[in-house]
XYZ file of C-alpha atoms in Angstrom:
551
model
C 31.904 -28.094 19.289
C 35.556 -28.061 20.222
C 37.726 -24.972 19.810
C 41.421 -24.953 19.146
C 43.254 -22.169 20.981
C 45.827 -20.283 18.940
C 48.592 -18.584 20.812
C 48.689 -14.869 20.264
C 50.441 -11.859 21.660
C 48.248 -9.935 24.207
C 49.594 -6.570 23.079
C 48.773 -7.266 19.382
C 45.335 -8.464 20.366
C 44.593 -5.233 22.296
C 45.899 -3.172 19.393
C 43.653 -5.131 16.999
C 40.595 -4.553 19.190
C 41.415 -0.846 19.530
C 41.820 -0.500 15.812
C 38.310 -1.968 15.195
C 36.471 -0.393 18.156
C 38.462 2.767 18.774
C 36.082 4.893 16.759
C 33.113 3.370 18.536
C 34.380 4.133 22.006
C 35.108 7.749 21.117
C 31.634 8.405 19.658
C 29.333 10.839 21.454
C 26.395 8.630 20.943
C 27.520 6.429 23.821
C 27.106 9.425 26.158
C 23.353 9.011 25.816
C 21.089 6.734 27.828
C 22.246 3.174 28.487
C 19.419 1.501 26.585
C 20.098 3.600 23.493
C 23.826 2.947 23.816
C 23.294 -0.802 23.948
C 21.027 -0.728 20.914
C 23.581 1.270 18.912
C 26.433 -1.070 19.906
C 24.423 -4.096 18.758
C 23.826 -2.487 15.426
C 27.561 -1.937 15.033
C 28.264 -5.469 16.180
C 25.991 -6.912 13.519
C 27.737 -4.797 10.872
C 31.097 -5.946 12.067
C 30.097 -9.574 11.805
C 28.874 -9.101 8.226
C 31.958 -7.196 7.076
C 34.441 -9.668 8.620
C 32.584 -12.616 7.052
C 32.624 -10.896 3.675
C 36.331 -10.082 3.803
C 37.263 -13.638 4.970
C 35.456 -15.078 1.924
C 37.274 -12.597 -0.293
C 40.833 -13.114 1.027
C 40.773 -16.480 2.786
C 38.338 -18.833 1.009
C 35.042 -18.260 -0.868
C 33.237 -20.996 1.089
C 34.600 -20.260 4.529
C 32.215 -19.980 7.473
C 33.126 -18.118 10.631
C 31.657 -17.617 14.027
C 32.223 -14.088 15.388
C 31.616 -13.355 19.034
C 31.411 -9.699 20.062
C 31.133 -8.148 23.502
C 29.838 -4.595 22.794
C 30.231 -3.454 26.371
C 34.018 -4.117 26.494
C 34.669 -3.559 22.784
C 36.036 -7.160 22.529
C 35.527 -9.661 19.733
C 36.802 -13.160 18.738
C 36.691 -14.851 15.335
C 36.682 -18.600 14.874
C 37.069 -20.516 11.571
C 34.712 -23.412 11.066
C 36.494 -26.489 9.622
C 34.720 -29.723 8.519
C 36.167 -32.984 9.745
C 36.990 -35.360 6.828
C 38.986 -38.532 6.231
C 41.302 -36.884 3.743
C 41.794 -33.096 3.427
C 41.078 -31.671 -0.004
C 40.539 -27.974 0.925
C 42.888 -27.100 3.769
C 41.384 -23.700 4.711
C 37.968 -25.162 5.558
C 38.748 -28.894 6.273
C 40.645 -30.887 8.881
C 41.512 -34.557 8.985
C 40.042 -36.987 11.503
C 43.550 -38.087 12.463
C 44.518 -34.549 13.467
C 41.254 -33.856 15.304
C 41.768 -37.035 17.435
C 44.750 -35.372 18.999
C 42.522 -32.493 20.154
C 39.146 -34.045 20.869
C 38.327 -37.792 20.623
C 34.582 -37.194 20.732
C 34.374 -35.597 17.303
C 33.542 -37.698 14.210
C 33.594 -37.269 10.424
C 31.115 -34.624 9.280
C 31.286 -32.605 12.457
C 32.612 -28.962 12.496
C 35.553 -27.785 14.499
C 36.054 -24.082 15.492
C 39.648 -23.008 15.068
C 40.575 -19.832 16.833
C 40.381 -17.178 18.005
C 42.332 -16.179 14.939
C 44.430 -13.077 14.272
C 42.803 -11.142 11.517
C 46.039 -9.889 10.116
C 47.100 -13.477 9.424
C 43.938 -14.292 7.499
C 43.133 -10.966 5.889
C 45.153 -8.454 3.817
C 45.962 -5.000 5.142
C 43.385 -3.588 2.689
C 40.625 -5.759 4.055
C 41.368 -4.779 7.604
C 41.262 -1.165 6.563
C 37.909 -1.738 4.870
C 36.565 -3.189 8.108
C 37.692 -0.222 10.171
C 36.320 2.274 7.680
C 32.994 0.450 7.549
C 32.693 0.631 11.287
C 33.662 4.273 11.356
C 31.065 5.058 8.604
C 28.380 3.176 10.590
C 29.241 5.212 13.693
C 28.986 8.493 11.812
C 25.711 7.443 10.218
C 24.283 6.515 13.591
C 25.450 9.863 15.013
C 23.688 11.679 12.209
C 20.602 9.640 12.792
C 20.563 10.427 16.515
C 20.981 14.125 15.807
C 18.385 14.072 13.079
C 15.796 12.420 15.309
C 16.518 14.939 18.041
C 16.215 17.885 15.616
C 13.037 16.349 14.252
C 11.510 16.621 17.717
C 12.364 20.381 17.658
C 10.460 21.077 14.437
C 7.658 23.489 15.313
C 9.412 24.768 18.398
C 11.243 28.000 19.258
C 14.959 27.699 20.214
C 17.565 30.281 21.191
C 20.818 30.030 19.209
C 23.994 32.015 18.773
C 25.252 33.560 15.550
C 28.166 31.593 14.069
C 28.631 33.050 10.576
C 26.906 35.782 8.564
C 26.772 35.184 4.860
C 25.339 37.212 1.983
C 22.206 35.058 1.575
C 21.925 33.313 4.955
C 22.988 33.348 8.602
C 24.389 30.283 10.356
C 23.567 29.702 14.022
C 24.933 27.161 16.467
C 22.655 25.304 18.832
C 23.482 22.709 21.507
C 20.823 20.031 21.889
C 19.736 18.514 25.176
C 22.153 15.625 24.516
C 25.049 17.981 23.943
C 25.115 17.621 20.193
C 26.174 20.743 18.291
C 23.840 21.561 15.420
C 24.019 24.272 12.796
C 20.833 26.172 12.100
C 20.413 27.952 8.762
C 18.368 31.194 8.601
C 17.831 32.145 4.886
C 17.530 35.788 3.971
C 13.903 35.226 2.936
C 13.068 34.044 6.480
C 14.560 37.126 8.168
C 12.762 40.338 9.150
C 13.956 43.552 7.646
C 15.077 44.958 10.980
C 17.004 41.801 12.058
C 20.699 42.565 12.573
C 22.581 39.375 13.510
C 25.836 41.253 13.926
C 24.349 43.429 16.731
C 22.230 40.668 18.214
C 24.492 37.612 18.639
C 21.778 35.542 20.277
C 18.292 35.255 18.763
C 15.130 33.225 19.043
C 14.352 31.093 15.998
C 11.443 28.983 14.879
C 12.552 25.532 13.598
C 10.629 25.292 10.345
C 11.783 22.056 8.718
C 14.770 19.789 8.106
C 16.152 19.175 4.618
C 18.144 16.004 3.962
C 20.724 15.626 1.249
C 19.081 14.630 -1.978
C 20.394 12.332 -4.729
C 19.204 11.762 -8.280
C 17.996 8.240 -9.043
C 17.223 6.940 -12.514
C 14.046 4.849 -12.602
C 13.310 1.857 -14.760
C 11.408 3.997 -17.324
C 14.398 6.238 -17.698
C 13.130 9.203 -15.754
C 15.296 10.849 -13.101
C 13.844 11.444 -9.658
C 15.324 13.179 -6.668
C 15.036 11.411 -3.320
C 16.356 12.089 0.174
C 19.463 10.205 1.072
C 18.822 8.202 4.201
C 22.352 8.539 5.635
C 23.068 11.966 4.024
C 23.728 15.271 5.643
C 20.927 17.475 6.907
C 20.151 21.191 6.967
C 17.956 22.623 9.717
C 15.953 25.560 8.333
C 14.762 28.157 10.848
C 12.565 31.189 10.390
C 11.587 34.504 12.074
C 8.757 35.518 9.652
C 6.532 32.466 10.010
C 3.143 33.040 11.622
C 3.738 30.025 13.892
C 6.786 31.791 15.328
C 4.498 34.487 16.765
C 2.158 31.739 18.024
C 4.960 30.039 19.933
C 6.147 33.316 21.430
C 2.644 33.917 22.784
C 2.619 30.351 24.062
C 5.819 31.022 26.014
C 4.751 34.330 27.466
C 1.084 33.577 28.225
C 0.617 30.496 30.465
C -3.149 30.496 29.814
C -2.524 29.767 26.125
C -0.272 26.808 27.014
C -2.926 25.522 29.437
C -5.680 25.838 26.907
C -7.670 28.483 28.747
C -7.090 30.941 25.874
C -7.149 29.825 22.278
C -5.506 31.689 19.430
C -8.063 31.471 16.617
C -6.022 33.242 13.926
C -2.751 35.083 13.214
C -1.873 37.408 10.361
C 1.497 39.081 10.000
C 3.483 41.501 7.943
C 6.806 40.573 9.555
C 8.531 43.423 11.325
C 5.672 45.874 10.722
C 2.273 44.778 11.912
C 0.401 41.730 13.177
C -3.150 40.844 14.184
C -3.998 38.060 16.600
C -7.570 36.836 17.353
C -8.054 35.172 20.734
C -10.944 33.415 22.434
C -11.314 32.260 26.042
C -12.637 28.826 27.039
C -13.487 30.179 30.541
C -16.031 32.834 31.277
C -13.786 34.190 34.087
C -10.859 35.011 31.864
C -10.615 38.033 29.567
C -8.665 36.691 26.584
C -7.354 40.120 25.380
C -6.478 41.341 28.873
C -4.677 38.114 29.796
C -2.824 38.046 26.469
C -1.636 41.649 26.734
C -0.810 41.392 30.468
C -0.795 43.898 33.241
C 0.305 47.265 31.723
C 1.191 45.341 28.574
C 4.176 43.488 30.133
C 3.505 40.175 28.407
C 3.086 41.521 24.937
C 5.933 44.026 25.297
C 8.431 41.197 25.583
C 7.118 39.743 22.325
C 7.185 43.135 20.649
C 10.785 43.620 21.719
C 11.782 40.231 20.350
C 10.151 41.154 16.998
C 11.958 44.493 16.695
C 8.940 46.637 17.732
C 6.391 44.952 15.482
C 2.930 46.394 16.167
C 0.630 43.609 17.430
C -3.188 44.081 17.602
C -4.975 41.565 19.831
C -8.688 41.355 19.128
C -11.662 39.303 20.325
C -12.727 36.451 18.099
C -16.375 36.119 17.187
C -18.316 33.577 15.175
C -20.412 36.261 13.546
C -18.518 37.397 10.446
C -19.874 40.950 10.663
C -18.586 41.419 14.189
C -15.302 39.643 13.447
C -14.572 41.733 10.340
C -15.404 45.015 12.087
C -12.958 44.104 14.862
C -10.302 42.929 12.404
C -10.345 46.276 10.626
C -9.346 48.164 13.800
C -8.199 50.887 14.445
C -10.997 51.998 12.117
C -14.255 52.573 13.983
C -16.874 50.439 12.277
C -20.444 49.620 13.145
C -20.984 45.833 12.574
C -24.381 46.698 11.064
C -22.587 48.396 8.136
C -20.768 45.110 7.286
C -22.466 42.875 4.744
C -20.701 39.452 4.569
C -21.516 36.635 2.107
C -20.492 33.337 3.688
C -20.746 31.439 0.402
C -18.532 33.648 -1.719
C -16.383 34.728 1.308
C -16.763 38.388 0.306
C -17.673 41.326 2.503
C -18.750 44.962 1.838
C -17.994 47.501 4.498
C -19.561 50.986 4.537
C -17.255 53.449 6.238
C -17.384 57.056 7.173
C -15.021 59.137 5.005
C -12.625 59.895 7.882
C -12.322 56.195 8.728
C -11.378 54.833 5.286
C -7.648 55.525 5.605
C -7.497 53.794 8.979
C -9.260 50.723 7.566
C -6.882 50.468 4.635
C -3.754 51.301 6.643
C -0.321 52.299 5.498
C 0.828 50.290 2.522
C -2.576 48.561 2.674
C -1.316 46.439 5.628
C -4.417 46.805 7.780
C -6.969 45.645 5.216
C -4.681 42.858 3.956
C -4.130 41.546 7.477
C -7.917 41.726 8.130
C -8.587 39.711 4.992
C -5.979 37.116 5.966
C -7.256 36.926 9.527
C -10.953 36.557 8.642
C -10.671 34.683 5.320
C -12.949 37.223 3.629
C -12.252 39.450 0.621
C -13.124 42.864 1.971
C -14.356 45.739 -0.183
C -14.523 49.156 1.431
C -17.090 51.813 0.427
C -17.538 55.449 1.528
C -20.765 56.069 3.418
C -21.883 59.699 2.897
C -23.861 61.041 5.820
C -25.753 63.747 3.925
C -26.878 62.212 0.630
C -28.169 65.553 -0.645
C -24.655 67.003 -0.597
C -23.221 64.097 -2.607
C -22.402 64.618 -6.268
C -24.074 61.686 -8.138
C -21.465 61.836 -10.867
C -18.483 61.613 -8.513
C -16.579 58.350 -7.798
C -15.000 57.177 -4.577
C -11.221 56.973 -4.928
C -11.234 53.590 -3.198
C -12.866 52.105 -6.305
C -9.492 52.550 -8.036
C -7.792 50.048 -5.653
C -7.120 47.509 -8.379
C -5.512 50.148 -10.694
C -3.520 52.101 -8.097
C -2.954 49.663 -5.194
C -3.675 50.078 -1.533
C -0.487 51.981 -0.802
C -1.241 54.837 -3.229
C -4.919 54.890 -2.277
C -3.841 55.356 1.333
C -1.543 58.268 0.364
C -4.386 59.978 -1.537
C -6.831 59.471 1.393
C -4.270 60.836 3.809
C -3.990 63.971 1.657
C -7.771 64.418 1.659
C -8.275 63.291 -1.951
C -11.065 60.815 -1.270
C -13.066 61.291 -4.503
C -12.165 61.303 -8.165
C -13.256 64.910 -8.734
C -11.081 66.081 -5.854
C -8.196 64.321 -7.474
C -8.864 66.066 -10.783
C -9.215 69.408 -8.956
C -5.921 68.913 -7.220
C -4.023 68.330 -10.431
C -0.840 66.340 -11.180
C 1.461 68.360 -8.904
C -0.658 67.873 -5.815
C -1.109 64.192 -6.614
C 2.680 63.896 -6.805
C 3.057 65.614 -3.382
C 0.451 63.238 -1.919
C 2.279 60.182 -3.216
C 5.632 61.402 -1.935
C 4.080 62.120 1.463
C 5.901 63.991 4.257
C 9.613 63.818 3.905
C 10.629 61.526 6.744
C 13.837 62.167 8.587
C 16.591 59.580 8.418
C 18.003 58.414 11.698
C 21.763 58.333 11.922
C 23.114 55.552 14.129
C 26.507 56.157 15.673
C 28.629 53.138 16.693
C 31.423 53.384 19.138
C 32.301 53.589 22.806
C 31.997 56.563 25.087
C 29.371 59.222 25.534
C 28.640 61.341 22.455
C 26.177 64.210 22.005
C 22.985 63.223 20.226
C 23.108 63.360 16.454
C 20.329 65.432 14.821
C 18.533 63.401 12.174
C 18.790 64.629 8.674
C 16.011 65.026 6.191
C 15.819 62.568 3.322
C 16.382 64.393 0.041
C 14.381 63.382 -3.016
C 16.467 63.152 -6.118
C 15.481 64.515 -9.439
C 15.163 60.985 -10.825
C 12.682 60.091 -8.061
C 10.701 63.246 -8.720
C 10.449 62.407 -12.442
C 9.320 58.904 -11.590
C 6.563 59.999 -9.191
C 5.493 62.824 -11.520
C 5.020 60.208 -14.237
C 2.968 58.026 -11.866
C 0.841 61.051 -10.851
C 0.261 61.986 -14.466
C -0.844 58.425 -15.178
C -3.214 58.406 -12.226
C -4.714 61.750 -13.306
C -5.358 60.426 -16.819
C -6.886 57.194 -15.467
C -9.339 59.122 -13.279
C -10.101 61.600 -16.104
C -11.060 58.803 -18.457
C -13.985 57.853 -16.152
C -15.735 61.132 -16.827
C -17.283 62.801 -19.861
C -16.965 66.484 -20.536
C -20.529 67.046 -19.354
C -19.748 65.435 -15.970
C -16.830 67.827 -15.486
C -18.679 71.026 -16.476
C -19.470 71.930 -12.836
C -15.897 71.202 -11.861
C -14.478 73.525 -14.519
C -17.031 76.281 -13.790
C -16.274 76.135 -10.071
C -12.482 75.958 -10.200
C -11.429 77.184 -13.643
C -13.869 80.054 -14.441
C -12.931 82.247 -11.463
C -9.314 82.184 -12.505
C -10.274 83.291 -16.070
C -12.393 86.174 -14.780
C -9.560 87.281 -12.526
C -7.157 87.369 -15.460
C -9.669 89.409 -17.486
C -9.940 92.018 -14.727
C -6.191 92.411 -14.557
C -5.808 92.770 -18.299
C -8.934 94.816 -18.926
C -6.980 98.084 -19.494
C -4.899 96.380 -22.187
C -7.595 94.357 -23.869
C -10.634 96.688 -23.920
C -9.248 99.575 -26.089
C -9.295 98.733 -29.789
C -8.258 102.053 -31.583
C -4.933 103.861 -31.463
C -6.795 107.137 -30.699
C -8.143 105.758 -27.508
C -4.679 104.559 -26.476
C -2.668 107.646 -27.292
C -4.619 110.130 -25.215
C -4.483 107.844 -22.263
C -0.721 107.512 -22.522
C -0.266 111.232 -23.077
C -2.473 112.002 -20.146
C -0.406 109.724 -18.012
C 2.779 111.401 -19.218
C 1.303 114.866 -18.615
C 0.295 113.836 -15.129
C 3.795 112.722 -14.335
C 5.587 115.800 -15.800
C 3.124 118.607 -14.783
C 4.538 120.546 -11.835
C 2.505 121.483 -8.804
C -0.033 124.373 -9.069
C 1.615 127.838 -8.605
C 0.958 130.107 -5.708
C -1.675 132.798 -6.651
C 0.622 135.540 -5.315
C 3.614 134.268 -7.173
C 4.737 134.914 -10.782
C 2.726 133.554 -13.667
C 3.901 130.382 -15.394
C 4.604 130.591 -19.078
C 2.507 128.486 -21.331
């Protein structure tokens, strides 16, 4: 097929090529591997062919056919118009006469096609069409860049990355992260995924767990009229990261303990209260390796780096065991529990644990964290009961305070146990005021942090003051707890309690007021008062040798 050369200015041609491919050559995606770059350029080349063909049919002729040749490596392209050879020309843009073609190539006959070009697009297309072509190419480049970054971020999901703080907002923190291919990505840390002690302003570089990637969503109306949200394929993306996810702790252990990465130690379960406490169950696949010792490290060096990263979060590493009784007793540490006192039902996934009275508060833990973490780690619903050593000394009508867990919550139960109020009758004996003091607990001291340069003397912590409003609130709670416990007993059940604790106080009051209550007649009172007055006013006895005193 013959081609007719059209004279054109070299400078205009280079400018035309630059206008179409300038955005492509400046894209970062061509800094990647050669194979990926070639594939991306071919995608853009196919797009360019389609868009030029479309605009030629729009501006030049609806039935025009064009051959477009693109060299992606050099950013060069040529466009040829196909014209049909006819005896007489009816449609000049797509036809050429046999007489005219004989001057160019004598071998061509009627019905053949002749390629005219390469053409200058600005002579065949309007300025608007050329702008559309350039914008389409630029959009394709941006979409491909997003796709490359998206695929790279998708590989990071489930991994831990170190990023720098870019912007701190009221409900989230934005981090910047440079990928392995030098793409700058923004990571979003929502407030719900932060630990309470996290302070991005003081820690400009933090480790983050890449949780998931959210793509821009659009609403689409279906045929039945319903509206459904779907992810936009070429839309923007948001990389969500976390510091409270259990898998974040798992990845930190994987980074610090090579045996976990090699599979010699297996983490069987993780339970966390982010920033406060965590429990990790480990098991060894080799008899020569101690899983807890290897995980903690020599003098705790391995685990200390993890604790430091998590703002001093307490981490308990325990041995995993297939026997639920042994596993539950270890999960409830630091409480000392005999596995024989644990009764686990594998069907209902419930367990009953008999504990010594002094171990109950350790099993529950502050704010109920210990028992909740044990339940999450083992998968069992754990019920704690008080095991009395001497059954003869136990009051059969008394009730363990831990049986009020559903009404009061683990936090308040822990406070009562810490104050020694482990039974219902002891709570009733203590009264509302002592219950209130137990709920308030010891007044912790607030630490004052001083910012600034230079050396300053240490600042003495100040005690936290409890406001009157707080006292009224806790007094109301204590009164409600007292009434709840009191409702569980009849008057007969509390007779011994009143005789033991109330009667002595009444007898003591009677002894103090006996002188005022016993006399009933005025005669008995008057002489006593007069006698007292005479005793006060009567002078000392006179000397026998002295003068007599007048009556």
